Coordinates of C-alpha atoms in Angstrom, one line a residue:
M1382 CA 25.9 -3.6 -22.4
Q1383 CA 26.4 -6.4 -24.9
K1384 CA 24.1 -5.7 -27.8
D1385 CA 23.3 -9.4 -28.2
P1386 CA 23.9 -11.1 -24.8
S1387 CA 23.1 -14.5 -26.3
K1388 CA 26.4 -14.4 -28.0
K1389 CA 28.2 -14.1 -24.7
Y1390 CA 26.0 -15.8 -22.1
R1391 CA 23.9 -18.9 -22.1
P1392 CA 21.0 -20.0 -20.0
F1393 CA 21.7 -22.4 -17.2
P1394 CA 20.7 -26.0 -18.2
P1395 CA 17.6 -27.3 -16.4
V1396 CA 17.5 -30.4 -14.3
A1397 CA 15.7 -33.4 -15.8
L1398 CA 12.9 -33.7 -13.2
P1399 CA 9.5 -33.9 -15.1
D1400 CA 7.7 -35.2 -12.0
R1401 CA 9.0 -32.7 -9.5
Q1402 CA 7.0 -32.7 -6.3
W1403 CA 8.1 -29.5 -4.5
P1404 CA 5.6 -27.1 -6.2
S1405 CA 2.7 -28.8 -4.5
R1406 CA 4.2 -28.9 -1.0
V1407 CA 3.7 -26.5 1.9
L1408 CA 6.1 -25.7 4.7
T1409 CA 4.8 -26.7 8.1
A1410 CA 7.8 -26.5 10.4
A1411 CA 11.1 -24.6 10.8
P1412 CA 14.3 -26.2 9.5
R1413 CA 17.5 -26.6 11.5
W1414 CA 19.4 -23.3 11.5
C1415 CA 23.1 -22.7 11.3
S1416 CA 24.5 -19.2 11.5
V1417 CA 27.6 -18.6 9.5
D1418 CA 28.0 -14.9 10.5
L1419 CA 31.3 -15.5 12.3
R1420 CA 32.9 -17.3 9.4
D1421 CA 31.3 -16.6 6.0
G1422 CA 29.9 -13.2 7.1
N1423 CA 33.1 -12.2 8.8
Q1424 CA 35.4 -13.0 5.8
A1425 CA 33.2 -10.6 3.8
L1426 CA 34.0 -7.7 6.0
A1427 CA 36.5 -5.1 4.9
V1428 CA 37.7 -5.1 8.5
P1429 CA 37.1 -8.5 10.0
M1430 CA 35.8 -8.7 13.6
N1431 CA 38.3 -9.1 16.4
V1432 CA 38.0 -11.7 19.1
S1433 CA 35.9 -9.6 21.5
Q1434 CA 33.5 -8.6 18.7
K1435 CA 33.1 -12.2 17.5
L1436 CA 32.5 -13.2 21.1
E1437 CA 29.8 -10.6 21.6
L1438 CA 28.1 -11.6 18.4
F1439 CA 28.4 -15.3 19.3
K1440 CA 26.6 -14.7 22.6
K1441 CA 23.8 -12.9 20.8
L1442 CA 23.4 -15.7 18.3
V1443 CA 23.1 -18.2 21.2
E1444 CA 20.6 -15.9 23.0
I1445 CA 18.2 -15.8 20.0
G1446 CA 18.3 -19.6 19.7
F1447 CA 20.9 -20.8 17.2
K1448 CA 22.0 -24.4 18.1
E1449 CA 24.6 -24.6 15.3
I1450 CA 27.1 -21.8 14.7
E1451 CA 29.9 -21.8 12.2
V1452 CA 32.5 -20.0 14.4
G1453 CA 35.3 -19.7 11.9
F1454 CA 38.1 -21.1 9.8
P1455 CA 40.6 -21.9 12.6
S1456 CA 43.3 -22.9 10.2
A1457 CA 43.2 -19.5 8.4
S1458 CA 44.8 -17.3 11.0
K1459 CA 45.9 -17.1 14.6
T1460 CA 42.9 -14.8 15.4
E1461 CA 40.5 -17.5 14.1
Y1462 CA 42.3 -20.2 16.0
D1463 CA 42.5 -18.3 19.2
F1464 CA 38.8 -17.5 19.0
N1465 CA 37.9 -21.1 18.7
R1466 CA 40.0 -22.0 21.8
L1467 CA 38.4 -19.1 23.7
L1468 CA 34.9 -20.4 22.9
V1469 CA 35.8 -24.0 23.9
T1470 CA 37.1 -22.7 27.3
E1471 CA 34.2 -20.3 27.9
I1472 CA 31.6 -23.0 27.2
A1473 CA 33.5 -25.6 29.3
E1474 CA 33.5 -23.2 32.2
N1475 CA 29.8 -22.3 31.8
K1476 CA 30.6 -18.7 31.2
I1477 CA 28.1 -18.4 28.2
P1478 CA 24.5 -19.0 29.1
K1479 CA 22.7 -21.6 26.9
A1480 CA 25.9 -22.4 25.0
N1481 CA 26.3 -25.9 26.3
D1482 CA 24.0 -27.4 23.7
V1483 CA 25.4 -25.3 20.8
R1484 CA 27.5 -27.1 18.2
L1485 CA 30.6 -25.2 17.2
Q1486 CA 31.0 -25.6 13.4
V1487 CA 34.4 -25.1 11.8
L1488 CA 35.2 -25.0 8.1
V1489 CA 38.2 -26.6 6.6
Q1490 CA 39.5 -27.4 3.1
A1491 CA 40.6 -30.9 2.1
R1492 CA 44.3 -30.3 3.1
E1493 CA 46.0 -32.4 5.7
D1494 CA 47.8 -29.6 7.5
L1495 CA 44.7 -27.5 7.7
I1496 CA 42.7 -30.4 9.0
E1497 CA 45.3 -31.1 11.7
R1498 CA 45.1 -27.5 12.9
T1499 CA 41.3 -27.5 12.8
V1500 CA 40.9 -30.6 14.9
E1501 CA 43.4 -29.2 17.4
S1502 CA 41.2 -26.1 17.8
L1503 CA 38.3 -28.2 18.9
V1504 CA 40.0 -30.2 21.6
G1505 CA 37.8 -30.1 24.7
A1506 CA 34.7 -28.9 22.9
K1507 CA 31.4 -30.4 24.1
K1508 CA 29.7 -30.4 20.7
A1509 CA 31.3 -29.8 17.3
I1510 CA 30.7 -30.0 13.5
I1511 CA 33.7 -30.4 11.2
H1512 CA 32.8 -29.0 7.9
L1513 CA 34.9 -30.2 4.9
Y1514 CA 34.6 -28.8 1.5
N1515 CA 36.2 -28.7 -2.0
S1516 CA 35.1 -27.1 -5.2
T1517 CA 33.3 -29.3 -7.8
S1518 CA 32.0 -27.1 -10.6
P1519 CA 33.3 -27.5 -14.2
A1520 CA 34.9 -24.0 -14.1
Q1521 CA 36.6 -24.7 -10.8
R1522 CA 37.8 -28.1 -11.9
R1523 CA 39.1 -26.7 -15.2
V1524 CA 40.4 -23.2 -14.3
V1525 CA 41.5 -23.4 -10.6
F1526 CA 42.7 -27.0 -10.1
G1527 CA 43.2 -28.4 -13.6
K1528 CA 41.9 -31.8 -12.4
S1529 CA 39.5 -34.4 -13.8
K1530 CA 36.4 -35.5 -12.0
R1531 CA 38.2 -38.5 -10.7
E1532 CA 41.0 -36.4 -9.2
I1533 CA 38.5 -34.0 -7.6
I1534 CA 36.8 -37.0 -6.0
E1535 CA 40.1 -38.2 -4.7
V1536 CA 40.7 -34.8 -3.1
A1537 CA 37.4 -35.0 -1.2
V1538 CA 37.9 -38.7 -0.1
R1539 CA 41.4 -38.0 1.2
G1540 CA 40.1 -35.0 3.2
A1541 CA 37.3 -37.1 4.6
Q1542 CA 39.8 -39.8 5.6
W1543 CA 42.2 -37.3 7.2
I1544 CA 39.4 -36.0 9.4
K1545 CA 38.2 -39.5 10.3
D1546 CA 41.8 -40.5 11.3
R1547 CA 42.1 -37.6 13.7
L1548 CA 38.8 -38.0 15.5
P1549 CA 40.4 -39.8 18.4
K1550 CA 42.0 -36.5 19.4
L1551 CA 38.6 -35.1 20.2
K1552 CA 38.0 -37.1 23.4
G1553 CA 34.7 -36.5 25.0
T1554 CA 33.4 -34.4 22.1
E1555 CA 30.1 -35.1 20.4
V1556 CA 31.1 -34.8 16.7
M1557 CA 29.0 -34.4 13.6
L1558 CA 30.6 -34.4 10.1
Q1559 CA 29.6 -32.1 7.2
Y1560 CA 30.6 -32.1 3.6
S1561 CA 30.0 -29.4 1.0
P1562 CA 30.6 -29.8 -2.8
E1563 CA 31.3 -26.1 -3.2
S1564 CA 29.6 -24.5 -6.1
F1565 CA 27.0 -27.3 -6.0
S1566 CA 24.5 -25.3 -7.9
M1567 CA 27.0 -25.0 -10.8
T1568 CA 27.9 -28.6 -10.7
E1569 CA 26.3 -31.4 -12.7
V1570 CA 23.9 -33.1 -10.3
E1571 CA 25.2 -36.5 -11.3
F1572 CA 28.7 -35.6 -10.3
A1573 CA 27.6 -33.9 -7.1
K1574 CA 25.9 -37.1 -6.2
E1575 CA 29.0 -39.2 -7.0
I1576 CA 31.4 -37.1 -5.0
S1577 CA 29.0 -36.9 -2.0
E1578 CA 28.5 -40.6 -2.0
A1579 CA 32.3 -41.1 -2.1
V1580 CA 32.6 -39.0 1.1
M1581 CA 29.7 -40.9 2.6
D1582 CA 31.6 -44.2 2.0
V1583 CA 34.4 -42.9 4.2
W1584 CA 32.3 -41.5 7.0
Q1585 CA 29.6 -44.2 6.8
P1586 CA 26.6 -42.2 8.2
E1587 CA 23.7 -44.3 9.3
C1588 CA 20.0 -43.8 9.8
V1589 CA 18.7 -42.8 13.2
G1590 CA 17.2 -45.8 15.0
Q1591 CA 19.5 -48.4 13.3
A1592 CA 22.0 -50.3 15.4
S1593 CA 25.3 -48.5 14.8
R1594 CA 28.7 -48.3 16.2
L1595 CA 28.2 -44.6 15.8
S1596 CA 24.9 -44.3 17.7
P1597 CA 25.0 -42.5 21.0
S1598 CA 24.3 -45.5 23.3
K1599 CA 24.6 -45.5 27.1
A1600 CA 28.2 -46.6 26.7
D1601 CA 28.8 -43.6 24.5
E1602 CA 27.4 -41.3 27.2
N1603 CA 29.7 -42.9 29.7
K1604 CA 32.6 -42.3 27.3
L1605 CA 31.6 -38.7 27.0
E1606 CA 31.8 -38.3 30.8
T1607 CA 35.1 -40.1 31.1
G1608 CA 36.6 -38.5 28.0
A1609 CA 37.6 -41.8 26.5
T1610 CA 36.7 -41.4 22.8
P1611 CA 34.8 -39.0 20.6
V1612 CA 31.1 -39.8 19.9
L1613 CA 29.9 -39.4 16.4
R1614 CA 26.3 -38.5 15.7
P1615 CA 24.8 -41.1 13.3
K1616 CA 23.7 -38.7 10.6
M1617 CA 26.0 -36.7 8.3
I1618 CA 25.2 -33.2 7.1
L1619 CA 25.4 -32.9 3.3
N1620 CA 25.5 -29.2 2.5
L1621 CA 24.5 -28.2 -1.0
P1622 CA 25.5 -24.6 -1.5
D1623 CA 24.2 -22.2 -4.1
T1624 CA 27.7 -20.6 -3.8
V1625 CA 27.0 -18.3 -6.8
E1626 CA 23.5 -17.8 -8.0
V1627 CA 23.5 -18.6 -11.7
A1628 CA 19.9 -19.7 -12.3
M1629 CA 16.3 -19.0 -11.1
P1630 CA 15.4 -20.4 -7.7
N1631 CA 13.2 -23.1 -9.1
V1632 CA 16.3 -24.6 -10.8
Y1633 CA 18.0 -24.8 -7.4
A1634 CA 14.9 -26.5 -6.0
D1635 CA 15.0 -29.0 -8.8
Q1636 CA 18.6 -29.7 -8.0
I1637 CA 17.8 -30.2 -4.3
E1638 CA 14.9 -32.5 -5.0
W1639 CA 16.9 -34.5 -7.5
M1640 CA 19.6 -35.1 -4.9
C1641 CA 17.1 -36.0 -2.2
R1642 CA 15.5 -38.6 -4.5
N1643 CA 18.6 -40.0 -6.0
I1644 CA 21.4 -40.0 -3.4
K1645 CA 21.9 -43.3 -1.6
N1646 CA 20.8 -43.7 2.1
R1647 CA 18.9 -40.4 2.1
D1648 CA 17.7 -41.1 5.6
S1649 CA 21.3 -41.1 6.9
L1650 CA 21.7 -37.5 5.7
I1651 CA 20.7 -34.0 6.9
I1652 CA 20.4 -32.1 3.6
S1653 CA 21.5 -28.5 4.2
L1654 CA 21.1 -25.3 2.1
H1655 CA 23.6 -22.5 1.8
T1656 CA 22.4 -19.9 -0.7
H1657 CA 23.9 -16.6 -1.8
N1658 CA 22.1 -13.6 -3.3
D1659 CA 23.8 -12.8 -6.6
R1660 CA 20.5 -12.7 -8.4
C1661 CA 18.7 -11.3 -5.4
T1662 CA 16.7 -14.5 -5.0
G1663 CA 18.6 -16.1 -2.0
V1664 CA 15.5 -16.2 0.1
A1665 CA 13.3 -17.6 -2.7
A1666 CA 15.9 -20.3 -3.4
T1667 CA 16.1 -21.3 0.2
E1668 CA 12.3 -21.5 0.6
L1669 CA 11.9 -23.6 -2.5
G1670 CA 14.9 -25.7 -1.5
L1671 CA 13.1 -26.5 1.8
L1672 CA 10.0 -27.5 -0.2
A1673 CA 12.3 -29.7 -2.3
G1674 CA 13.2 -31.7 0.8
A1675 CA 16.1 -30.0 2.6
D1676 CA 16.3 -30.2 6.4
R1677 CA 18.7 -27.4 7.3
V1678 CA 19.6 -23.8 6.4
E1679 CA 22.8 -21.9 6.7
G1680 CA 22.9 -18.2 6.5
T1681 CA 23.7 -14.9 8.2
L1682 CA 21.9 -12.1 10.0
F1683 CA 20.5 -9.6 7.5
G1684 CA 22.3 -11.3 4.6
N1685 CA 25.8 -10.2 5.3
G1686 CA 28.2 -12.0 3.0
E1687 CA 30.5 -11.8 0.0
R1688 CA 29.4 -10.1 -3.2
T1689 CA 25.7 -9.4 -2.8
G1690 CA 25.5 -11.4 0.5
N1691 CA 24.4 -14.7 2.0
L1692 CA 20.9 -15.8 2.8
D1693 CA 19.2 -13.5 5.3
I1694 CA 18.1 -15.9 8.0
V1695 CA 16.0 -13.2 9.7
T1696 CA 13.9 -12.9 6.6
V1697 CA 13.3 -16.6 6.1
A1698 CA 12.5 -17.2 9.8
L1699 CA 10.0 -14.3 10.0
N1700 CA 8.5 -15.4 6.7
L1701 CA 7.7 -18.7 8.5
Y1702 CA 6.5 -16.8 11.6
M1703 CA 4.0 -14.7 9.5
H1704 CA 2.4 -17.9 8.3
G1705 CA 1.9 -19.2 11.9
I1706 CA 5.0 -21.4 12.0
D1707 CA 7.3 -21.2 15.1
P1708 CA 10.8 -20.4 13.6
K1709 CA 12.6 -21.6 16.7
L1710 CA 14.5 -18.4 16.7
D1711 CA 13.6 -15.4 19.0
F1712 CA 13.5 -12.1 17.2
S1713 CA 11.1 -10.4 19.7
N1714 CA 13.7 -7.7 20.3
L1715 CA 15.0 -7.1 16.8
N1716 CA 16.2 -3.6 17.6
S1717 CA 18.6 -5.0 20.1
L1718 CA 19.9 -7.6 17.6
I1719 CA 20.4 -4.9 15.0
E1720 CA 22.4 -2.8 17.5
V1721 CA 24.8 -5.7 18.3
Y1722 CA 25.1 -6.7 14.7
E1723 CA 26.0 -3.2 13.5
R1724 CA 28.4 -2.6 16.4
C1725 CA 30.3 -5.9 15.9
T1726 CA 30.4 -6.0 12.1
G1727 CA 30.5 -2.3 11.1
M1728 CA 27.7 -3.0 8.7
T1729 CA 24.4 -1.2 8.6
V1730 CA 20.9 -2.6 8.1
P1731 CA 19.3 -0.9 5.1
A1732 CA 16.2 1.2 5.7
R1733 CA 14.2 -1.2 3.4
Q1734 CA 15.6 -4.4 4.7
P1735 CA 12.7 -6.9 5.2
Y1736 CA 11.3 -6.8 8.7
A1737 CA 14.4 -5.1 10.2
G1738 CA 14.7 -1.8 8.2
E1739 CA 13.9 1.5 9.7
L1740 CA 11.2 2.2 7.1
V1741 CA 9.6 -1.2 6.9
F1742 CA 6.7 -0.4 9.1
T1743 CA 6.2 3.1 7.7
A1744 CA 3.7 4.4 5.1
F1745 CA 4.1 7.7 3.3
S1746 CA 1.2 7.2 0.9
G1747 CA -2.0 8.7 2.1
S1748 CA -4.2 5.8 1.1
H1749 CA -1.8 3.3 2.8
Q1750 CA -1.9 5.4 5.9
D1751 CA -5.7 5.5 6.0
A1752 CA -5.9 1.7 5.5
I1753 CA -3.3 1.0 8.2
K1754 CA -5.1 3.2 10.7
K1755 CA -8.4 1.5 10.1
G1756 CA -6.8 -1.9 10.1
L1757 CA -5.1 -1.3 13.4
A1758 CA -8.4 0.0 14.9
E1759 CA -10.2 -3.2 13.8
W1760 CA -7.4 -5.4 15.1
E1761 CA -7.5 -3.7 18.5
K1762 CA -11.2 -4.2 18.7
K1763 CA -11.1 -7.9 17.7
H1764 CA -8.2 -8.5 20.1
R1765 CA -10.1 -6.9 23.0
T1766 CA -13.5 -8.3 22.5
S1767 CA -13.3 -11.6 20.5
N1768 CA -13.4 -14.9 22.4
E1769 CA -12.0 -16.6 19.3
V1770 CA -8.5 -16.4 17.9
A1771 CA -8.1 -13.1 16.1
H1772 CA -5.7 -13.6 13.1
W1773 CA -3.6 -10.7 12.0
D1774 CA -5.0 -9.1 8.9
V1775 CA -4.0 -5.4 8.8
P1776 CA -3.5 -3.8 5.3
Y1777 CA 0.1 -3.2 4.3
L1778 CA 1.5 -4.8 7.5
T1779 CA 2.6 -8.4 7.0
I1780 CA 3.2 -9.0 10.8
D1781 CA 2.4 -7.1 14.0
P1782 CA 5.4 -4.8 14.5
T1783 CA 5.2 -5.3 18.3
D1784 CA 6.0 -9.0 17.8
I1785 CA 9.6 -8.0 16.9
G1786 CA 10.0 -5.2 19.3
R1787 CA 8.8 -2.3 17.2
E1788 CA 6.0 0.1 18.0
Y1789 CA 2.9 1.3 16.3
R1790 CA 4.0 4.9 16.4
E1791 CA 6.7 3.9 13.8
V1792 CA 4.0 2.7 11.4
I1793 CA 2.9 6.0 9.9
R1794 CA 5.1 9.0 9.1
V1795 CA 4.3 12.1 7.1
N1796 CA 5.9 13.8 4.1
S1797 CA 4.5 15.5 1.1
Q1798 CA 3.1 12.3 -0.3
S1799 CA 1.0 11.7 2.8
G1800 CA -2.7 12.1 3.1
K1801 CA -5.2 13.0 5.8
G1802 CA -5.0 9.5 7.4
G1803 CA -1.3 9.8 8.2
V1804 CA -1.7 13.3 9.6
A1805 CA -4.6 12.3 11.8
Y1806 CA -2.9 9.1 13.0
L1807 CA 0.2 11.0 14.2
L1808 CA -1.8 13.7 16.0
E1809 CA -4.0 11.1 17.7
S1810 CA -1.3 8.5 18.6
E1811 CA 1.3 11.0 19.9
F1812 CA -0.9 13.8 21.3
G1813 CA -4.4 12.4 21.7
I1814 CA -5.9 14.9 19.2
E1815 CA -8.8 13.0 17.6
L1816 CA -9.8 15.0 14.6
P1817 CA -13.4 14.5 13.3
K1818 CA -13.5 12.9 9.8
D1819 CA -14.6 16.1 8.0
M1820 CA -11.9 18.1 9.8
Q1821 CA -9.3 15.6 8.6
R1822 CA -10.4 16.3 5.1
E1823 CA -9.9 20.1 5.7
F1824 CA -6.6 20.0 7.6
G1825 CA -5.0 17.2 5.5
P1826 CA -4.3 19.3 2.4
I1827 CA -3.3 22.3 4.6
A1828 CA -0.6 20.2 6.3
N1829 CA 0.5 18.6 3.0
D1830 CA 1.1 22.0 1.5
A1831 CA 3.2 23.1 4.4
V1832 CA 5.2 19.8 4.3
D1833 CA 5.6 20.1 0.6
K1834 CA 7.3 23.5 1.0
L1835 CA 9.6 22.0 3.6
G1836 CA 10.5 19.2 1.2
R1837 CA 11.1 16.6 3.9
E1838 CA 9.5 14.3 6.4
V1839 CA 7.9 16.0 9.5
S1840 CA 7.5 14.8 13.0
G1841 CA 4.3 14.6 15.0
A1842 CA 5.4 17.6 17.0
E1843 CA 5.7 19.7 13.9
L1844 CA 2.3 18.6 12.7
K1845 CA 0.9 19.6 16.1
Q1846 CA 2.5 23.0 15.7
M1847 CA 0.9 23.3 12.2
F1848 CA -2.5 22.4 13.7
W1849 CA -2.2 24.8 16.6
R1850 CA -1.1 27.6 14.2
E1851 CA -4.0 26.9 11.8
Y1852 CA -6.8 26.5 14.4
V1853 CA -6.1 26.9 18.1
E1854 CA -4.0 30.1 17.8
R1855 CA -6.1 31.8 15.1
N1856 CA -7.2 34.8 17.3
S1857 CA -7.5 37.5 14.6
P1858 CA -9.6 39.5 13.8
W1859 CA -11.9 37.9 16.4
N1860 CA -10.3 37.5 19.9
Y1861 CA -11.7 36.0 23.1
Q1862 CA -11.7 38.3 26.1
Q1863 CA -14.2 37.0 28.6
F1864 CA -17.3 34.8 28.8
N1865 CA -19.9 34.3 31.6
H1866 CA -23.2 32.6 31.6
E1867 CA -26.0 31.6 34.0
K1868 CA -29.0 29.3 33.7
D1869 CA -32.5 30.8 33.7
G1870 CA -35.0 28.0 33.7
A1871 CA -34.8 26.2 30.4
K1872 CA -32.7 28.9 28.9
T1873 CA -29.1 30.1 29.4
N1874 CA -28.1 33.7 29.3
C1875 CA -24.5 34.8 28.5
E1876 CA -22.3 37.8 28.5
A1877 CA -19.4 37.7 26.0
K1878 CA -16.7 40.2 25.8
I1879 CA -15.1 39.9 22.3
S1880 CA -12.7 42.1 20.4
F1881 CA -12.7 42.6 16.7
G1882 CA -9.3 44.0 15.7
D1883 CA -8.4 46.5 18.4
I1884 CA -12.0 47.2 19.5
A1885 CA -13.5 45.2 22.4
Q1886 CA -17.2 45.0 22.8
T1887 CA -19.6 43.2 25.1
F1888 CA -22.6 41.3 23.8
Y1889 CA -25.5 39.4 25.4
G1890 CA -27.3 36.4 24.1
T1891 CA -29.8 33.7 25.1
G1892 CA -29.9 30.1 24.0
N1893 CA -30.7 26.5 25.2
G1894 CA -27.1 26.2 26.5
P1895 CA -23.9 28.2 26.9
L1896 CA -22.7 27.6 23.3
S1897 CA -26.0 28.4 21.8
A1898 CA -26.2 31.6 23.8
F1899 CA -22.8 32.6 22.7
V1900 CA -23.6 32.0 19.0
N1901 CA -26.7 34.2 19.3
A1902 CA -24.8 36.9 21.1
I1903 CA -22.0 37.2 18.6
Q1904 CA -24.5 37.4 15.7
Y1905 CA -25.3 41.0 16.9
H1906 CA -21.7 42.1 16.1
P1907 CA -21.8 44.4 13.0
N1908 CA -18.9 42.5 11.5
A1909 CA -20.3 39.0 12.1
Q1910 CA -21.8 36.9 9.3
K1911 CA -24.9 34.8 9.9
F1912 CA -23.9 31.2 10.6
E1913 CA -24.9 28.0 12.3
I1914 CA -23.0 25.2 13.9
T1915 CA -23.1 22.1 11.8
N1916 CA -20.6 19.8 13.6
Y1917 CA -19.5 19.7 17.2
R1918 CA -17.1 17.4 19.0
E1919 CA -15.0 17.6 22.2
H1920 CA -12.8 15.4 24.3
A1921 CA -10.1 15.7 27.0
L1922 CA -6.5 16.0 26.1
G1923 CA -5.3 14.2 29.3
S1924 CA -6.6 13.1 32.7
G1925 CA -7.1 14.7 36.0
D1926 CA -9.0 17.8 37.2
D1927 CA -6.6 20.2 35.5
A1928 CA -6.6 18.4 32.1
A1929 CA -7.2 20.5 29.1
A1930 CA -10.1 19.9 26.8
I1931 CA -10.3 20.4 23.1
S1932 CA -13.4 21.4 21.1
Y1933 CA -13.9 21.0 17.4
I1934 CA -16.6 23.1 15.8
Q1935 CA -17.7 23.4 12.2
I1936 CA -19.8 26.4 11.2
K1937 CA -21.7 27.2 8.0
T1938 CA -22.5 30.7 6.8
A1939 CA -25.7 31.8 5.1
D1940 CA -23.9 31.8 1.7
G1941 CA -22.8 28.2 2.1
K1942 CA -19.2 28.7 3.3
S1943 CA -18.0 26.1 5.8
R1944 CA -15.0 26.1 8.1
W1945 CA -13.7 24.2 11.1
G1946 CA -12.3 25.8 14.3
A1947 CA -10.7 24.4 17.4
G1948 CA -10.3 25.7 20.9
V1949 CA -8.4 24.5 24.0
D1950 CA -9.1 25.3 27.6
T1951 CA -9.5 23.5 31.0
N1952 CA -13.1 24.5 30.8
I1953 CA -14.9 22.7 28.0
E1954 CA -17.5 25.5 27.6
L1955 CA -14.7 28.1 27.1
A1956 CA -12.9 25.7 24.7
S1957 CA -16.1 25.6 22.6
V1958 CA -16.4 29.4 22.6
K1959 CA -12.8 29.6 21.4
A1960 CA -13.5 27.0 18.7
V1961 CA -16.3 29.2 17.3
L1962 CA -14.0 32.2 17.1
S1963 CA -11.3 30.0 15.5
A1964 CA -13.8 29.0 12.8
L1965 CA -14.9 32.6 12.2
N1966 CA -11.2 33.7 11.9
R1967 CA -10.7 31.0 9.3
L1968 CA -13.5 32.4 7.1

């Protein structure tokens, strides 16, 4: 590490915006979304997707609701070009459900030969966005191109004109135009404004509602049907990319607000964001950029992209969702989306990826597990009984996992860091074993010691085995042999055959019920300690006549020792007898 980084690095200069408005704003609606998975995400893969993989992912993007998808860089390779042509044909022949209203966005540099090839790739498309870009930052101007500001503007203007000149080739296509001053966030805002306005002068976007030769009038609709000329949408997309994060996200927000307030004819523009994640603040930069006045967001599923990745659209969309805002994208089956994404791209979704990761809705901490269990119980009760809207408010869970296709059983898992709450939750949710609170306090540390020795996470089935071994199968030295009882007025008489070690004996007792009679009978055994039942609970472990019942009994001896026992049988009275013997064995 540099001992004095100030000698090598300098802070990014702030934007002069003393009366910034974005900090006091609140988001109330979703932006327009554009997926760049098939272009920006694809070029970041060590092994780019082939045509069939890109087609599968495109169909999934359409299915979840994207209306604008950057499908590639058709001038870059034959594969990219062929994919574009395949999409145009598939959509024209109605082979992709819901794709008719999707705009195919294509990226192109400000070079005439590349623009020619790009326009050719869109011939026959129903809706398209032609996305022109060139680099504008001081470092790019100086190091890569060796050009002045004026020369860089000329590059953008020529590219814009070349596109405009070729639009007649796109007969019957509804075309939108998009411009990106690449590395916008590293460019002087005044120069970004100047070059963007120069492109606007060529394309002449106009405000919706104004009379315009570009407005989609009835005549335009007729032209679309007859294929006479391309129809331009009146607004232009101005994409302001945070190509490489070099500053805190509030600086990007200032840049966006400055542009929104200072660029001419703001109402003729759709201001778009395209953030990367070099400082791990791509999501924050996007959310603040939306507060600053942007209308549109470009990004990828799960943040796939060059270096540290692009913006994760899933995260931003579900952040809106958790605040009660419809994101206009359907992530109700997130597991299915992950499966397609991983198969097509070869990438994996990290276990801690927001919303999507395998461990996102898990809790290993005992206190977290206990809070989640109580919160879910409260939510279920409110949801069942309240006539009013029950708002989600469960500790440690930002959204209801079922809203994105996950299940509650995934919420709590157990390892050596877990407490009684997590252990109890898994036993109840997976096997219907409802441990009394005091019994949870007794079994929790026992389970944790066993898990600690294993040194790994354990499943619900393994926890059940531990519980059975500790309680239900504890049949030494006391072991049940036989139990009979009959009612005699207000009293119950019983006959209990019990073995202690290898010796079986029969005892008789009387009480106000079968369990009381058994306790009184066993007290006559020479090896028995005097004890009383201090807690009792039982419930069925299933349904039907042959369902087993489980009984939990806590006993307390004359010298103050206390133990829980558990017994299982199809007869609840026998389950209780076995639970008493389990508790005695655990003394």
